[in-house]
Amino acid sequence: DTAVSQTPKYLVTQMGNDKSIKCEQNLGHDTMYWYKQDSKKFLKIMFSYNNKELIINETVPNRFSPKSPDKAHLNLHINSLELGDSAVYFCASSQLQGGEQYFGPGTRLTVT
Amino acid sequence: AQKITQTQPGMFVQEKEAVTLDCTYDTSDPSYGLFWYKQPSSGEMIFLIYQGSYDQQNATEGRYSLNFQKARKSANLVISASQLGDSAMYFCAMTLTGTASKLTFGTGTRLQVTL
């Protein structure tokens, strides 16, 4: 019954590795997002997709690549992980652009 | 570009009392939405309440109400009858409507409810 789910919940990996985080929503929403929450709890948008089309791409390194195979899924692939990538990554979805967004449980990424 | 300011890094309130968490925003766009989210220590982000810039009345959801003062560009969250379970980080956020939307967040306020 989970509305927005993410896997994995925790991810510990070494510098230089490539990893993916998956997100799925069963709310029937058209728009999905990735946010990054840093160690000071600050949340910042990374990407947004509307019906599988990329509509927001904030200043994010090219090592981060989102993919939306369908409007219910939005995955985040990260290449060549760096220490500074350690953060909590949240997926979210909304029915309308500008409407309330519902967040997944977050993925805590630790790069060692 | 829009900006959200939360000036209270931490707040204490006694159980059963009301508390106001401050939020001011800045945008030149006339059409926007304001949100409050709760993040308990378990880490999830929980949507609490929404106010549209054209809404005439202040939004309310149970014990949560949003004190929207458009001229002052403020959107304070009022929690009535605080409970221990209200202890959490609270984030104010905004988005512009009708565009590729993204939530712009404030830095958050950590609320601690005491006995």
mmCIF file of C-alpha atoms in Angstrom:
data_model
loop_
_atom_site.group_PDB
_atom_site.id
_atom_site.type_symbol
_atom_site.label_atom_id
_atom_site.label_comp_id
_atom_site.label_asym_id
_atom_site.label_seq_id
_atom_site.Cartn_x
_atom_site.Cartn_y
_atom_site.Cartn_z
ATOM 1 C CA ASP A 1 0.000 0.000 0.000
ATOM 2 C CA THR A 2 3.073 2.237 0.055
ATOM 3 C CA ALA A 3 2.394 5.287 -2.090
ATOM 4 C CA VAL A 4 5.977 6.194 -2.992
ATOM 5 C CA SER A 5 8.603 3.544 -2.436
ATOM 6 C CA GLN A 6 12.358 3.627 -2.840
ATOM 7 C CA THR A 7 14.985 0.917 -2.868
ATOM 8 C CA PRO A 8 17.353 0.502 -1.269
ATOM 9 C CA LYS A 9 16.754 2.318 2.020
ATOM 10 C CA TYR A 10 20.450 2.274 2.860
ATOM 11 C CA LEU A 11 23.385 2.160 0.471
ATOM 12 C CA VAL A 12 27.007 2.027 1.579
ATOM 13 C CA THR A 13 29.598 1.984 -1.156
ATOM 14 C CA GLN A 14 33.151 2.990 -1.973
ATOM 15 C CA MET A 15 34.338 5.970 -3.931
ATOM 16 C CA GLY A 16 34.440 5.396 -7.656
ATOM 17 C CA ASN A 17 31.622 2.864 -7.722
ATOM 18 C CA ASP A 18 28.422 3.200 -9.739
ATOM 19 C CA LYS A 19 25.073 2.754 -8.001
ATOM 20 C CA SER A 20 21.357 3.093 -8.704
ATOM 21 C CA ILE A 21 18.371 4.031 -6.593
ATOM 22 C CA LYS A 22 14.905 3.000 -7.704
ATOM 23 C CA CYS A 23 11.626 4.797 -7.091
ATOM 24 C CA GLU A 24 8.063 3.720 -7.769
ATOM 25 C CA GLN A 25 4.770 5.453 -7.065
ATOM 26 C CA ASN A 26 1.329 3.876 -7.150
ATOM 27 C CA LEU A 27 -0.626 7.110 -6.834
ATOM 28 C CA GLY A 28 -1.188 7.536 -10.555
ATOM 29 C CA HIS A 29 0.724 10.829 -10.490
ATOM 30 C CA ASP A 30 2.185 12.320 -13.636
ATOM 31 C CA THR A 31 5.167 14.112 -12.124
ATOM 32 C CA MET A 32 8.098 12.662 -10.191
ATOM 33 C CA TYR A 33 11.126 14.262 -8.564
ATOM 34 C CA TRP A 34 14.489 13.572 -7.014
ATOM 35 C CA TYR A 35 15.655 15.666 -4.064
ATOM 36 C CA LYS A 36 18.927 15.562 -2.145
ATOM 37 C CA GLN A 37 19.071 16.239 1.604
ATOM 38 C CA ASP A 38 22.551 17.051 2.840
ATOM 39 C CA SER A 39 24.076 16.555 6.268
ATOM 40 C CA LYS A 40 22.638 19.883 7.442
ATOM 41 C CA LYS A 41 19.152 18.696 6.481
ATOM 42 C CA PHE A 42 18.885 21.091 3.556
ATOM 43 C CA LEU A 43 16.675 19.755 0.757
ATOM 44 C CA LYS A 44 17.315 20.651 -2.851
ATOM 45 C CA ILE A 45 15.663 19.597 -6.084
ATOM 46 C CA MET A 46 17.777 17.610 -8.505
ATOM 47 C CA PHE A 47 15.442 16.445 -11.274
ATOM 48 C CA SER A 48 11.806 16.352 -12.232
ATOM 49 C CA TYR A 49 9.978 14.269 -14.821
ATOM 50 C CA ASN A 50 6.485 14.800 -16.139
ATOM 51 C CA ASN A 51 5.012 11.797 -17.915
ATOM 52 C CA LYS A 52 8.493 10.370 -18.618
ATOM 53 C CA GLU A 53 9.810 13.672 -19.932
ATOM 54 C CA LEU A 54 12.609 15.528 -18.135
ATOM 55 C CA ILE A 55 11.372 18.983 -17.155
ATOM 56 C CA ILE A 56 13.765 20.069 -14.420
ATOM 57 C CA ASN A 57 17.483 19.467 -14.392
ATOM 58 C CA GLU A 58 19.110 21.574 -11.711
ATOM 59 C CA THR A 59 22.846 22.118 -11.588
ATOM 60 C CA VAL A 60 23.745 18.515 -10.931
ATOM 61 C CA PRO A 61 26.995 16.813 -12.036
ATOM 62 C CA ASN A 62 26.737 14.705 -15.181
ATOM 63 C CA ARG A 63 27.552 11.692 -13.037
ATOM 64 C CA PHE A 64 23.900 11.730 -11.976
ATOM 65 C CA SER A 65 21.511 10.399 -14.584
ATOM 66 C CA PRO A 66 17.795 9.955 -14.009
ATOM 67 C CA LYS A 67 15.721 7.534 -16.038
ATOM 68 C CA SER A 68 11.960 7.224 -16.207
ATOM 69 C CA PRO A 69 10.881 4.008 -17.970
ATOM 70 C CA ASP A 70 7.227 4.887 -17.345
ATOM 71 C CA LYS A 71 5.376 7.523 -15.388
ATOM 72 C CA ALA A 72 5.222 5.359 -12.275
ATOM 73 C CA HIS A 73 8.991 4.876 -12.044
ATOM 74 C CA LEU A 74 11.925 7.231 -11.738
ATOM 75 C CA ASN A 75 15.372 5.807 -11.135
ATOM 76 C CA LEU A 76 18.596 7.605 -10.314
ATOM 77 C CA HIS A 77 21.932 6.284 -11.478
ATOM 78 C CA ILE A 78 25.137 7.728 -10.075
ATOM 79 C CA ASN A 79 28.517 7.100 -11.699
ATOM 80 C CA SER A 80 31.936 7.412 -10.099
ATOM 81 C CA LEU A 81 30.627 8.108 -6.622
ATOM 82 C CA GLU A 82 32.408 10.751 -4.557
ATOM 83 C CA LEU A 83 32.501 11.399 -0.818
ATOM 84 C CA GLY A 84 30.349 14.506 -1.315
ATOM 85 C CA ASP A 85 27.549 12.421 -2.744
ATOM 86 C CA SER A 86 26.828 11.075 0.735
ATOM 87 C CA ALA A 87 23.319 12.291 1.553
ATOM 88 C CA VAL A 88 19.722 11.191 1.782
ATOM 89 C CA TYR A 89 18.014 11.038 -1.600
ATOM 90 C CA PHE A 90 14.264 11.438 -1.700
ATOM 91 C CA CYS A 91 11.939 10.571 -4.515
ATOM 92 C CA ALA A 92 8.590 12.388 -4.650
ATOM 93 C CA SER A 93 5.540 12.566 -6.867
ATOM 94 C CA SER A 94 2.654 14.937 -7.478
ATOM 95 C CA GLN A 95 -0.544 14.812 -9.484
ATOM 96 C CA LEU A 96 -0.253 18.363 -10.690
ATOM 97 C CA GLN A 97 2.760 20.499 -11.345
ATOM 98 C CA GLY A 98 2.661 22.883 -8.409
ATOM 99 C CA GLY A 99 0.548 20.557 -6.261
ATOM 100 C CA GLU A 100 1.522 18.859 -3.050
ATOM 101 C CA GLN A 101 4.314 16.361 -3.418
ATOM 102 C CA TYR A 102 4.390 13.017 -1.658
ATOM 103 C CA PHE A 103 7.782 11.718 -0.662
ATOM 104 C CA GLY A 104 9.283 8.285 -0.515
ATOM 105 C CA PRO A 105 11.060 7.107 2.642
ATOM 106 C CA GLY A 106 14.457 8.239 1.388
ATOM 107 C CA THR A 107 17.676 6.407 0.553
ATOM 108 C CA ARG A 108 20.629 7.120 2.798
ATOM 109 C CA LEU A 109 23.741 6.918 0.631
ATOM 110 C CA THR A 110 27.110 6.700 2.353
ATOM 111 C CA VAL A 111 30.242 6.856 0.234
ATOM 112 C CA THR A 112 33.435 5.718 1.964
ATOM 113 C CA ALA B 1 13.813 32.858 -8.188
ATOM 114 C CA GLN B 2 11.896 31.952 -5.074
ATOM 115 C CA LYS B 3 13.326 31.855 -1.570
ATOM 116 C CA ILE B 4 12.080 30.520 1.762
ATOM 117 C CA THR B 5 13.380 31.734 5.119
ATOM 118 C CA GLN B 6 12.869 29.967 8.417
ATOM 119 C CA THR B 7 14.576 31.962 11.165
ATOM 120 C CA GLN B 8 13.985 29.581 14.076
ATOM 121 C CA PRO B 9 16.502 26.740 14.033
ATOM 122 C CA GLY B 10 14.921 25.255 17.169
ATOM 123 C CA MET B 11 11.784 25.677 19.241
ATOM 124 C CA PHE B 12 10.483 24.211 22.476
ATOM 125 C CA VAL B 13 6.833 23.907 23.423
ATOM 126 C CA GLN B 14 5.071 22.255 26.300
ATOM 127 C CA GLU B 15 2.629 19.485 25.659
ATOM 128 C CA LYS B 16 -0.937 20.738 25.001
ATOM 129 C CA GLU B 17 0.264 24.253 24.223
ATOM 130 C CA ALA B 18 0.065 25.899 20.786
ATOM 131 C CA VAL B 19 3.206 26.798 18.853
ATOM 132 C CA THR B 20 3.883 28.946 15.802
ATOM 133 C CA LEU B 21 6.680 28.125 13.383
ATOM 134 C CA ASP B 22 7.730 31.070 11.256
ATOM 135 C CA CYS B 23 8.188 31.105 7.512
ATOM 136 C CA THR B 24 8.671 33.992 5.118
ATOM 137 C CA TYR B 25 8.968 33.684 1.388
ATOM 138 C CA ASP B 26 10.091 35.762 -1.518
ATOM 139 C CA THR B 27 8.891 35.599 -5.088
ATOM 140 C CA SER B 28 7.801 38.050 -7.745
ATOM 141 C CA ASP B 29 5.436 35.508 -9.282
ATOM 142 C CA PRO B 30 1.763 36.052 -8.339
ATOM 143 C CA SER B 31 0.840 32.383 -8.546
ATOM 144 C CA TYR B 32 2.459 30.036 -6.073
ATOM 145 C CA GLY B 33 1.808 27.396 -3.466
ATOM 146 C CA LEU B 34 3.113 27.189 0.078
ATOM 147 C CA PHE B 35 3.618 23.922 1.931
ATOM 148 C CA TRP B 36 4.656 22.585 5.285
ATOM 149 C CA TYR B 37 6.318 19.213 5.734
ATOM 150 C CA LYS B 38 7.207 17.321 8.890
ATOM 151 C CA GLN B 39 10.313 15.170 9.142
ATOM 152 C CA PRO B 40 10.406 13.034 12.300
ATOM 153 C CA SER B 41 13.622 11.396 13.482
ATOM 154 C CA SER B 42 12.739 8.321 11.407
ATOM 155 C CA GLY B 43 13.495 10.452 8.335
ATOM 156 C CA GLU B 44 10.392 10.395 6.169
ATOM 157 C CA MET B 45 8.903 13.612 4.788
ATOM 158 C CA ILE B 46 5.248 14.001 5.674
ATOM 159 C CA PHE B 47 3.050 16.537 3.884
ATOM 160 C CA LEU B 48 1.037 18.577 6.402
ATOM 161 C CA ILE B 49 -0.716 21.500 4.773
ATOM 162 C CA TYR B 50 -0.978 23.562 1.593
ATOM 163 C CA GLN B 51 -1.920 27.185 0.876
ATOM 164 C CA GLY B 52 -2.407 28.590 -2.609
ATOM 165 C CA SER B 53 -1.516 32.217 -3.251
ATOM 166 C CA TYR B 54 -5.052 32.991 -4.398
ATOM 167 C CA ASP B 55 -6.790 31.185 -1.551
ATOM 168 C CA GLN B 56 -8.885 33.639 0.429
ATOM 169 C CA GLN B 57 -8.993 31.629 3.611
ATOM 170 C CA ASN B 58 -6.161 30.246 5.693
ATOM 171 C CA ALA B 59 -5.690 26.513 5.263
ATOM 172 C CA THR B 60 -6.437 24.183 8.158
ATOM 173 C CA GLU B 61 -5.840 20.455 8.568
ATOM 174 C CA GLY B 62 -6.805 19.097 11.956
ATOM 175 C CA ARG B 63 -4.442 20.618 14.534
ATOM 176 C CA TYR B 64 -2.426 22.375 11.818
ATOM 177 C CA SER B 65 -3.298 25.765 10.431
ATOM 178 C CA LEU B 66 -1.384 28.026 8.116
ATOM 179 C CA ASN B 67 -1.395 31.715 8.984
ATOM 180 C CA PHE B 68 -1.065 33.214 5.508
ATOM 181 C CA GLN B 69 -0.276 36.927 5.384
ATOM 182 C CA LYS B 70 0.270 37.743 1.742
ATOM 183 C CA ALA B 71 1.309 41.373 2.171
ATOM 184 C CA ARG B 72 3.971 40.337 4.649
ATOM 185 C CA LYS B 73 4.918 37.289 2.563
ATOM 186 C CA SER B 74 4.609 35.046 5.556
ATOM 187 C CA ALA B 75 3.153 31.553 5.899
ATOM 188 C CA ASN B 76 3.504 30.546 9.521
ATOM 189 C CA LEU B 77 2.460 27.102 10.713
ATOM 190 C CA VAL B 78 0.401 26.946 13.878
ATOM 191 C CA ILE B 79 0.187 23.646 15.717
ATOM 192 C CA SER B 80 -2.507 23.580 18.373
ATOM 193 C CA ALA B 81 -2.540 21.299 21.416
ATOM 194 C CA SER B 82 1.019 20.033 20.861
ATOM 195 C CA GLN B 83 1.694 16.353 21.388
ATOM 196 C CA LEU B 84 4.948 14.533 22.073
ATOM 197 C CA GLY B 85 4.690 13.004 18.617
ATOM 198 C CA ASP B 86 4.923 16.483 17.091
ATOM 199 C CA SER B 87 8.633 16.592 17.950
ATOM 200 C CA ALA B 88 10.317 16.724 14.547
ATOM 201 C CA MET B 89 11.910 18.962 11.929
ATOM 202 C CA TYR B 90 9.424 21.156 10.118
ATOM 203 C CA PHE B 91 10.101 22.487 6.652
ATOM 204 C CA CYS B 92 8.342 25.318 4.882
ATOM 205 C CA ALA B 93 8.447 25.116 1.093
ATOM 206 C CA MET B 94 7.032 26.807 -1.951
ATOM 207 C CA THR B 95 6.493 26.147 -5.604
ATOM 208 C CA LEU B 96 5.387 28.269 -8.516
ATOM 209 C CA THR B 97 2.202 27.016 -10.121
ATOM 210 C CA GLY B 98 1.710 26.496 -13.827
ATOM 211 C CA THR B 99 5.357 25.865 -14.517
ATOM 212 C CA ALA B 100 7.787 23.038 -14.193
ATOM 213 C CA SER B 101 7.351 22.863 -10.482
ATOM 214 C CA LYS B 102 9.956 22.236 -7.857
ATOM 215 C CA LEU B 103 9.738 22.671 -4.135
ATOM 216 C CA THR B 104 12.105 25.257 -2.723
ATOM 217 C CA PHE B 105 12.659 24.491 0.940
ATOM 218 C CA GLY B 106 13.623 26.538 3.945
ATOM 219 C CA THR B 107 16.331 25.360 6.320
ATOM 220 C CA GLY B 108 13.810 23.886 8.752
ATOM 221 C CA THR B 109 12.851 24.328 12.399
ATOM 222 C CA ARG B 110 13.433 21.593 14.928
ATOM 223 C CA LEU B 111 10.478 21.440 17.304
ATOM 224 C CA GLN B 112 10.787 19.712 20.652
ATOM 225 C CA VAL B 113 7.624 19.061 22.638
ATOM 226 C CA THR B 114 8.231 18.704 26.373
ATOM 227 C CA LEU B 115 6.112 17.330 29.206
#
